[in-house]
Structures are given as C-alpha cells and as structure tokens.
Coordinates of C-alpha atoms in Angstrom, one line a residue:
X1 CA 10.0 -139.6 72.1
X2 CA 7.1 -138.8 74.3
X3 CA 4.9 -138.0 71.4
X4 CA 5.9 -141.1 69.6
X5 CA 4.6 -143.6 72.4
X6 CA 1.6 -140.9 73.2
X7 CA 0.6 -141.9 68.8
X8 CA 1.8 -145.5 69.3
X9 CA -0.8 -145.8 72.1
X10 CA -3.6 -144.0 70.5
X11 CA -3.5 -146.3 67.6
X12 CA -3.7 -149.6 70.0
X13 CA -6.5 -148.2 72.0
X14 CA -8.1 -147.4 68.4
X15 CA -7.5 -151.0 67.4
X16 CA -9.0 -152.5 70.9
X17 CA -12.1 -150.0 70.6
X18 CA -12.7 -151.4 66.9
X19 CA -12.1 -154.8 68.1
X20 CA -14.4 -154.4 70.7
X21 CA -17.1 -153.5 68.7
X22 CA -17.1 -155.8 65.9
X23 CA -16.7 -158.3 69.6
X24 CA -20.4 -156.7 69.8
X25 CA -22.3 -156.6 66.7
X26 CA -20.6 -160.2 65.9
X27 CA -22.5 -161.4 69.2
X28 CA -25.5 -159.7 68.4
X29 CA -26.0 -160.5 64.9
X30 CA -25.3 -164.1 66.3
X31 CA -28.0 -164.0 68.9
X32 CA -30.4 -162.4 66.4
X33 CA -30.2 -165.4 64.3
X34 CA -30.1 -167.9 66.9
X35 CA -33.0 -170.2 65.8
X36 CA -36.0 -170.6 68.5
X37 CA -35.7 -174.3 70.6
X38 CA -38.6 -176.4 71.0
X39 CA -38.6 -179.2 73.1
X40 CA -41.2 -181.8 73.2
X41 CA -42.3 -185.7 73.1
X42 CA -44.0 -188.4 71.5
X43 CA -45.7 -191.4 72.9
X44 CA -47.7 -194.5 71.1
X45 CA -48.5 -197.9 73.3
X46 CA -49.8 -201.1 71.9
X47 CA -51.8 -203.9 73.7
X48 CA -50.7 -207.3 73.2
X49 CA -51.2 -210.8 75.0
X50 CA -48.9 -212.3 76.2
X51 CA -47.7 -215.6 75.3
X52 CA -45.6 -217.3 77.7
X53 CA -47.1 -219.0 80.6
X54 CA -45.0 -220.2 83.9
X55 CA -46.3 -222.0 86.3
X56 CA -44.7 -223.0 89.5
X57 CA -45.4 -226.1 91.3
X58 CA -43.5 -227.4 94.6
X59 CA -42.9 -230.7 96.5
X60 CA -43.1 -230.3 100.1
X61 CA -42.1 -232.9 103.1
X62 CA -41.5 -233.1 106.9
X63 CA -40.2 -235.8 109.2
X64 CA -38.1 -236.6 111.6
X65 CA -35.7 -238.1 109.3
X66 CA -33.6 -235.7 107.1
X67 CA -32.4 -238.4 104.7
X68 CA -36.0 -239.7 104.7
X69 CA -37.6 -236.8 103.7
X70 CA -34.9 -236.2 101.4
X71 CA -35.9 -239.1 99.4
X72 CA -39.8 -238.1 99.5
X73 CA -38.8 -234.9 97.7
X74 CA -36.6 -237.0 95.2
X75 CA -39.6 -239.4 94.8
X76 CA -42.5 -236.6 93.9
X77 CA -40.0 -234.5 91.7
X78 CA -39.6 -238.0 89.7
X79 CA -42.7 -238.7 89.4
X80 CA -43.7 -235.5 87.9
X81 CA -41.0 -235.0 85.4
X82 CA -42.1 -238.7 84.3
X83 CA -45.6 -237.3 83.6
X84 CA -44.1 -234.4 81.4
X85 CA -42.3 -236.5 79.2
X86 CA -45.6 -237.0 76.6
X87 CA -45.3 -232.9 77.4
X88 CA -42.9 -231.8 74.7
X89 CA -44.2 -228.2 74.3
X90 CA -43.5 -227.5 77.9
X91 CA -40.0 -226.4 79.2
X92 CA -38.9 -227.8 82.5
X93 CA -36.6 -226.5 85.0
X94 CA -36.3 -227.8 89.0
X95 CA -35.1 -225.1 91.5
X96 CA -34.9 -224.1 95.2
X97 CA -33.9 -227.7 96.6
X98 CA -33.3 -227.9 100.1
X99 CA -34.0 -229.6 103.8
X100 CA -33.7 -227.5 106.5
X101 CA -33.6 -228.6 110.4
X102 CA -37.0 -226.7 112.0
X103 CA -36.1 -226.3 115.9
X104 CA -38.5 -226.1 119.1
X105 CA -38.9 -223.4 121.5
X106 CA -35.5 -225.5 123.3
X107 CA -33.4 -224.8 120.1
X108 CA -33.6 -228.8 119.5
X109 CA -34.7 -230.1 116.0
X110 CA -38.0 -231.2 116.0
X111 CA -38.4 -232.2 112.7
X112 CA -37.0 -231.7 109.7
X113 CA -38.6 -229.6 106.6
X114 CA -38.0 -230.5 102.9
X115 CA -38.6 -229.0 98.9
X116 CA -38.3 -228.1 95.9
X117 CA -39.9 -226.2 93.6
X118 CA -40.8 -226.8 89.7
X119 CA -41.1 -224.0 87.4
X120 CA -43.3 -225.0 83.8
X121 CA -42.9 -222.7 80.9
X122 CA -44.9 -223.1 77.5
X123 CA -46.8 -221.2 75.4
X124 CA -48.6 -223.8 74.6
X125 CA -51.9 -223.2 77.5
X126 CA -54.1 -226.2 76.4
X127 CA -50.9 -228.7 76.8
X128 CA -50.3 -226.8 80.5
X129 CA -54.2 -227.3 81.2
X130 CA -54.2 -231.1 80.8
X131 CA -50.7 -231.7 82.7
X132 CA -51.9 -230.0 85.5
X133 CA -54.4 -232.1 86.8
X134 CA -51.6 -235.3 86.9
X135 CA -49.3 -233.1 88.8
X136 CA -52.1 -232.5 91.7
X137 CA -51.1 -236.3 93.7
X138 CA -47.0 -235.0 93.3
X139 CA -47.0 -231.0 93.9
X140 CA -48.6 -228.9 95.3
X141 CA -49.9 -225.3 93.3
X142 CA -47.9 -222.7 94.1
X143 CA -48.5 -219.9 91.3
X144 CA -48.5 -219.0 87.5
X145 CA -48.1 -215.8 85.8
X146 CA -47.8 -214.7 81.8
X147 CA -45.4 -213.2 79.9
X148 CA -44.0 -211.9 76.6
X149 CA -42.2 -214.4 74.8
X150 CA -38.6 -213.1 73.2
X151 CA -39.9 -213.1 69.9
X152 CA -43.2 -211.6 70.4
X153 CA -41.5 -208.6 72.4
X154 CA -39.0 -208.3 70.0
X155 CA -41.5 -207.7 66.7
X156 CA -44.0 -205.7 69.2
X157 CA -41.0 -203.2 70.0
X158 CA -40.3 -203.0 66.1
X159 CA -43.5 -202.1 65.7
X160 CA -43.9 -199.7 68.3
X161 CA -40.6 -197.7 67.0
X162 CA -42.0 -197.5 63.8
X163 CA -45.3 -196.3 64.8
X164 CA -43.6 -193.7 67.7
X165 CA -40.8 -192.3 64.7
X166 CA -43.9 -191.3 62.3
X167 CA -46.2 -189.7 65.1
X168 CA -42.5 -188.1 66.6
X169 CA -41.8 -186.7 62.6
X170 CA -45.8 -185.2 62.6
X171 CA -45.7 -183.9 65.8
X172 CA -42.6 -181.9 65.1
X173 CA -44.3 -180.3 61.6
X174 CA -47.7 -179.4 63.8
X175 CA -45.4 -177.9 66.0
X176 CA -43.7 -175.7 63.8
X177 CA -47.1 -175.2 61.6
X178 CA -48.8 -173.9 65.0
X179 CA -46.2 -171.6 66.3
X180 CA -46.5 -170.1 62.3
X181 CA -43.2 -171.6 61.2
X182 CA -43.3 -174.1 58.0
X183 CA -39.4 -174.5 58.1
X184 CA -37.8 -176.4 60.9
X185 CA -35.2 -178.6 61.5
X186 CA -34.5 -181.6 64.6
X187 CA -31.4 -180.9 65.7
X188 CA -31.8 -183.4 69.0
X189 CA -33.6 -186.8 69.3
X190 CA -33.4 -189.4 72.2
X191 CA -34.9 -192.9 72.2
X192 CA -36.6 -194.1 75.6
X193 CA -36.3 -197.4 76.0
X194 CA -39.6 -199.3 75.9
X195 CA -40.7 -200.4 79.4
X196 CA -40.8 -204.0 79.8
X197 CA -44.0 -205.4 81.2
X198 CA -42.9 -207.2 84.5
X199 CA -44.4 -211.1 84.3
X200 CA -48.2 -210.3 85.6
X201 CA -49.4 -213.1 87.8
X202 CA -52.6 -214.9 87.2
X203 CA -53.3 -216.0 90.4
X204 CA -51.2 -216.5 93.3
X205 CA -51.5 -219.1 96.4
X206 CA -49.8 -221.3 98.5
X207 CA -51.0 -224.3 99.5
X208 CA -49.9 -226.9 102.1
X209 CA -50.6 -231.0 102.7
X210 CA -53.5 -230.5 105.0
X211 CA -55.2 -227.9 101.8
X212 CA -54.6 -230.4 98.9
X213 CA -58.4 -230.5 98.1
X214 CA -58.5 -227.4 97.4
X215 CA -55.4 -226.5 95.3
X216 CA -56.8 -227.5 92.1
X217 CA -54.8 -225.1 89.7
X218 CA -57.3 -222.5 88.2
X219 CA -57.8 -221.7 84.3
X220 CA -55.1 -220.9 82.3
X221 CA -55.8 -217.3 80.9
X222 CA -53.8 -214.5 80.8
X223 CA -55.1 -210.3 80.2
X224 CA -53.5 -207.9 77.5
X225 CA -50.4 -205.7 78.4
X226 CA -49.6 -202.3 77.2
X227 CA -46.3 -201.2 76.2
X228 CA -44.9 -197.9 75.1
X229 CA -42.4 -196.0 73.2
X230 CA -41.7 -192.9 73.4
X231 CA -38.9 -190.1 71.5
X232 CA -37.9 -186.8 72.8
X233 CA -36.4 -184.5 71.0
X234 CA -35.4 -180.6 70.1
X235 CA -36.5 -178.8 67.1
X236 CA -35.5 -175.4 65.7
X237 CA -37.3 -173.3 64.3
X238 CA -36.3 -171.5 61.1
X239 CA -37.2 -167.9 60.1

C-alpha cells in the first residue's frame, strides 16, 4: 500500500510540474506576441462667423408710486414691441419684470424701482441696425453679443468630424510608418465632443436715465470663432 500512494503521488506532482510549465511558455509565448500600444490624438479647428445676434435692451423706472411706475414699464415695453412689428426677421422675447421697494438708511421705502428687460435675436444685422435707433426714446442699451445659429453649428461640426476622422486615420499610418511598422490596426477610438463657443459679447454697458445721450447702441459686427474637434485613440502595432 505504501508504495501505491508513494507512485500515485509521483504521477500528480508530474502532472502539476507539466501543467505548470505549459502555465509558462503559454504566458510567455502570449506576451511575446502581445502587439506594441500607441496612444495618441488628433485635432483640426475651423473659423467661422457667427450668425446670430442678441441684443438686450431694458426699460427702467422709479417713483414713489409702485403701481405708477408699474405702468411706465408697461407703457415703454408697448411702445417698443409696436415698433418691431414692421421687424419680422427679428425674434422677440420680454424677461426679468419686476418692481422692487428701495429703502433708506431708516429701513423705510423711499421710492420704488421698476424693469424689464428685452432680449432681440436675428440674424438678420442690417434689420437690428435700423430698429435700434427707434428703440433709443423706450429702452435703454444694455448689451449685444453673437452667436452660432443651430444650423450653422450643426453643419460646422459635420464638417469638422469629417475633416478630424481623415487627419485621425493619417496620423495613425505616419505613426506606424515612423516607428518602422506598415501594418497596424486601431483597436480604441474616442470622440471629444466639440467645445461650444460661449455667446462672445460685442460690447457691453449699462446705461441709466441721466446717460441717455450717450447710449446710442454701437455697430452691429461680430469677430470669427474657432472651434475644434478632436479623436483619441489606441493603435497596435503589428509585427
């Protein structure tokens, strides 16, 4: 009996030691073909101008009579949304209404402070040049800034992927041409998201009653934007 389970576990360790190192050369062989990584990116940006303006306007009152100045507000935002009707180009949207108690060093209302602002959105800058002017008696100039309209960005990011996806696929065969490998293969490729040009402002002041003179609105012009795309990716090398 003794010899029986002395052959028995002679054959098992025999078993484990061949199992072991197949274990070995499997990992080896493995790690000898394990294709070389390389991990880069590709950028492209294109300039466009923009070609949305928005302009904001505002209708400011004070008095001692909250219902009073209440109806002053009412009265200039009338007025100016009768001028815009000959405007159709130009989208219209009133905002920010409110009249708010101001109080003196006593905590007592002194007065009481009205508005409301009006926000003008067109792409369409010669229309926005010649309504300006009528709006000067009404509102007051508050600020304008430019933008990408939804269509524009939309066929500008179309582009852009198109133009980043061929200079990505070169990039990837200079790569591999450089580091003396003609075969290669992408094995990983992530899409950044194009970043969005915040609306850049033209010009931005506030004006009051007393400074009415001199809160002409200025030229409507806008400067280019850049946006870019860019793809990251992994490619491996094959021998």
């Amino acid at each position: 009996m003794p010899m029986k389970r002395i052959a028995r576990t002679g054959v098992v360790l025999s078993l484990l030691s061949t199992s072991l190192l197949w274990t070995v050369w499997a990992g080896a062989s493995s790690a000898q073909h394990e294709p070389h990584r390389v991990h880069f990116e590709a950028s492209v940006t294109e300039t466009v101008m923009p070609d949305t303006f928005v302009v904001t306007l505002r209708a400011n009152e004070e008095g001692k009579d909250p219902t009073q100045v209440s109806r002053e507000i009412n009265r200039r935002m009338q007025r100016a949304l009768n001028q815009l009707q000959s405007f159709d180009a130009i989208r219209v949207q009133t905002e920010r209404y409110r009249v708010n108690p101001i109080y003196d060093r006593h905590q007592s209302i002194s007065h009481w402070r009205g508005q409301q602002t009006l926000r003008l959105t067109t792409s369409d800058p010669e229309q926005l040049g010649k309504l300006l002017p009528k709006l000067e008696d009404s509102l007051q100039y508050q600020h304008q800034t430019y933008q990408l309209s939804p269509a524009l960005r939309q066929k500008t990011q179309a582009q852009l992927l198109a133009k980043a996806t061929e200079h990505y696929q070169q990039k990837a065969k200079t790569l591999a041409k450089l580091l003396g490998q003609g075969a290669y293969r992408l094995i990983e490729t992530h899409i950044a998201p194009i970043q969005d040009p915040s609306p850049r402002p033209m010009l931005s002041r506030t004006t009051s009653q007393s400074s009415a003179p001199d809160s002409a609105p200025p030229a409507i012009q806008a400067d280019k934007v850049t946006l870019t795309q860019t793809l990251r990716g992994v490619l491996a090398l094959q021998e």
